[in-house]
């Protein structure tokens, strides 16, 4: 998702509930600082990383946020939903309304979900060129065999998108459990891949995204801020 951009005059007008003429006056008097520098230009861009003060009072902080959530089954990966609880509803943070989801999970999928207000970071993490590995634990209705490994590595043709899936790694954990690593994220990708074997997925859980592993201390519904190390891509 791209970062949201606004202009300084609009930002000040809405934040301080004053008209644009008063905003101009305020800027002319040198009362507003943007990123530590006196601001005179009404058109200065203001995004999630802009620091704005007026008369020494902070109007906008510029700290980026990076969050991991253990998404439970039955909670929707969206910021608003009429029917279901959303992942945003689970966050106990002041800035939760400013966050966006980095790589959605289906309603009945659990596990690692990332949220941030840093559009550049999420774009990089999700871009197909970055080929960031996403690892899932999959529980299948029927027994899995060795044949699956080669088929996942070769890729499957998806007619709707007219693409062949990137080589995926499948590791057999037990008769009904596999771990699958993807470097892309097509719609219902894992369910569709196992669908080729007519083997329904009965449990799907995301374990990791790149070097970010779901913290085992987080029970379903719990979240925490990422560490500096985890943020590095
Ligand atoms: N593949 C799916 O089918 N569902 C998900 O939520 C993630 C990957």
Tab-separated table of C-alpha atoms in Angstrom, residues 4-101:
chain	number	residue	atom	x	y	z
A	4	UNK	CA	-1.000	8.538	2.397
A	5	UNK	CA	0.158	12.071	1.474
A	6	UNK	CA	-1.435	15.366	2.404
A	7	UNK	CA	-0.467	19.007	1.981
A	8	UNK	CA	0.660	21.042	4.950
A	9	UNK	CA	-2.174	23.624	4.699
A	10	UNK	CA	-4.858	20.920	4.595
A	11	UNK	CA	-3.218	19.026	7.400
A	12	UNK	CA	-3.037	22.111	9.677
A	13	UNK	CA	-6.529	23.244	8.798
A	14	UNK	CA	-8.057	19.898	9.732
A	15	UNK	CA	-5.799	19.262	12.735
A	16	UNK	CA	-6.328	22.680	14.332
A	17	UNK	CA	-9.822	23.252	12.976
A	18	UNK	CA	-8.929	26.605	11.433
A	19	UNK	CA	-9.445	28.031	7.943
A	20	UNK	CA	-6.763	28.189	5.251
A	21	UNK	CA	-6.315	31.973	5.683
A	22	UNK	CA	-5.374	31.473	9.335
A	23	UNK	CA	-3.058	28.640	8.305
A	24	UNK	CA	-1.209	31.009	5.939
A	25	UNK	CA	-0.910	33.606	8.703
A	26	UNK	CA	0.454	31.013	11.063
A	27	UNK	CA	3.077	29.925	8.520
A	28	UNK	CA	4.034	33.542	7.765
A	29	UNK	CA	4.681	34.121	11.464
A	30	UNK	CA	7.045	31.115	11.555
A	31	UNK	CA	4.998	29.249	14.150
A	32	UNK	CA	5.093	25.906	12.318
A	33	UNK	CA	8.098	23.587	12.008
A	34	UNK	CA	8.232	20.613	9.660
A	35	UNK	CA	10.945	18.079	10.370
A	36	UNK	CA	12.706	20.644	12.536
A	37	UNK	CA	12.728	23.440	9.951
A	38	UNK	CA	10.449	26.544	9.867
A	39	UNK	CA	7.738	25.855	7.299
A	40	UNK	CA	6.490	28.656	4.995
A	41	UNK	CA	5.212	26.605	2.019
A	42	UNK	CA	1.538	25.573	2.178
A	43	UNK	CA	2.208	22.799	-0.312
A	44	UNK	CA	4.784	20.913	1.734
A	45	UNK	CA	3.890	17.219	1.674
A	46	UNK	CA	2.864	15.622	4.955
A	47	UNK	CA	2.962	11.853	5.225
A	48	UNK	CA	3.184	9.301	8.033
A	49	UNK	CA	6.849	10.152	8.605
A	50	UNK	CA	6.561	13.932	8.756
A	51	UNK	CA	7.149	15.568	12.121
A	52	UNK	CA	5.044	18.725	12.569
A	53	UNK	CA	5.009	21.168	15.487
A	54	UNK	CA	3.083	24.395	16.058
A	55	UNK	CA	4.181	26.788	18.804
A	56	UNK	CA	6.403	23.983	20.090
A	57	UNK	CA	3.520	21.521	20.424
A	58	UNK	CA	3.860	18.240	18.497
A	59	UNK	CA	0.952	17.848	16.049
A	60	UNK	CA	2.361	14.880	14.245
A	61	UNK	CA	4.960	12.392	15.317
A	62	UNK	CA	7.014	10.660	12.678
A	63	UNK	CA	7.657	7.298	14.199
A	64	UNK	CA	6.959	4.353	11.944
A	65	UNK	CA	5.199	1.360	13.509
A	66	UNK	CA	5.772	-2.318	12.722
A	67	UNK	CA	3.574	-4.913	14.405
A	68	UNK	CA	3.226	-8.711	14.384
A	69	UNK	CA	-0.136	-10.200	15.281
A	70	UNK	CA	-1.019	-13.828	15.929
A	71	UNK	CA	-4.160	-13.819	13.810
A	72	UNK	CA	-6.799	-16.210	15.091
A	73	UNK	CA	-9.150	-18.139	12.811
A	74	UNK	CA	-12.450	-16.259	12.263
A	75	UNK	CA	-10.967	-12.750	12.293
A	76	UNK	CA	-10.893	-10.941	8.976
A	77	UNK	CA	-7.708	-9.412	7.487
A	78	UNK	CA	-9.295	-6.032	6.813
A	79	UNK	CA	-9.472	-2.678	8.533
A	80	UNK	CA	-13.312	-2.613	8.472
A	81	UNK	CA	-15.937	-5.337	8.164
A	82	UNK	CA	-19.679	-5.416	8.863
A	83	UNK	CA	-19.846	-9.096	9.809
A	84	UNK	CA	-16.590	-10.133	11.448
A	85	UNK	CA	-14.132	-8.835	13.970
A	86	UNK	CA	-11.127	-7.360	12.136
A	87	UNK	CA	-7.432	-7.683	12.912
A	88	UNK	CA	-7.416	-3.947	13.736
A	89	UNK	CA	-10.049	-4.590	16.450
A	90	UNK	CA	-7.543	-6.907	18.136
A	91	UNK	CA	-4.812	-4.282	18.455
A	92	UNK	CA	-4.543	-2.331	21.646
A	93	UNK	CA	-2.602	0.618	20.215
A	94	UNK	CA	-3.227	4.319	19.778
A	95	UNK	CA	-2.091	4.260	16.155
A	96	UNK	CA	-4.039	1.170	15.092
A	97	UNK	CA	-6.197	3.188	12.647
A	98	UNK	CA	-3.068	4.310	10.779
A	99	UNK	CA	-1.803	0.786	10.154
A	100	UNK	CA	-2.301	-1.285	7.051
A	101	UNK	CA	-2.005	-5.047	6.563
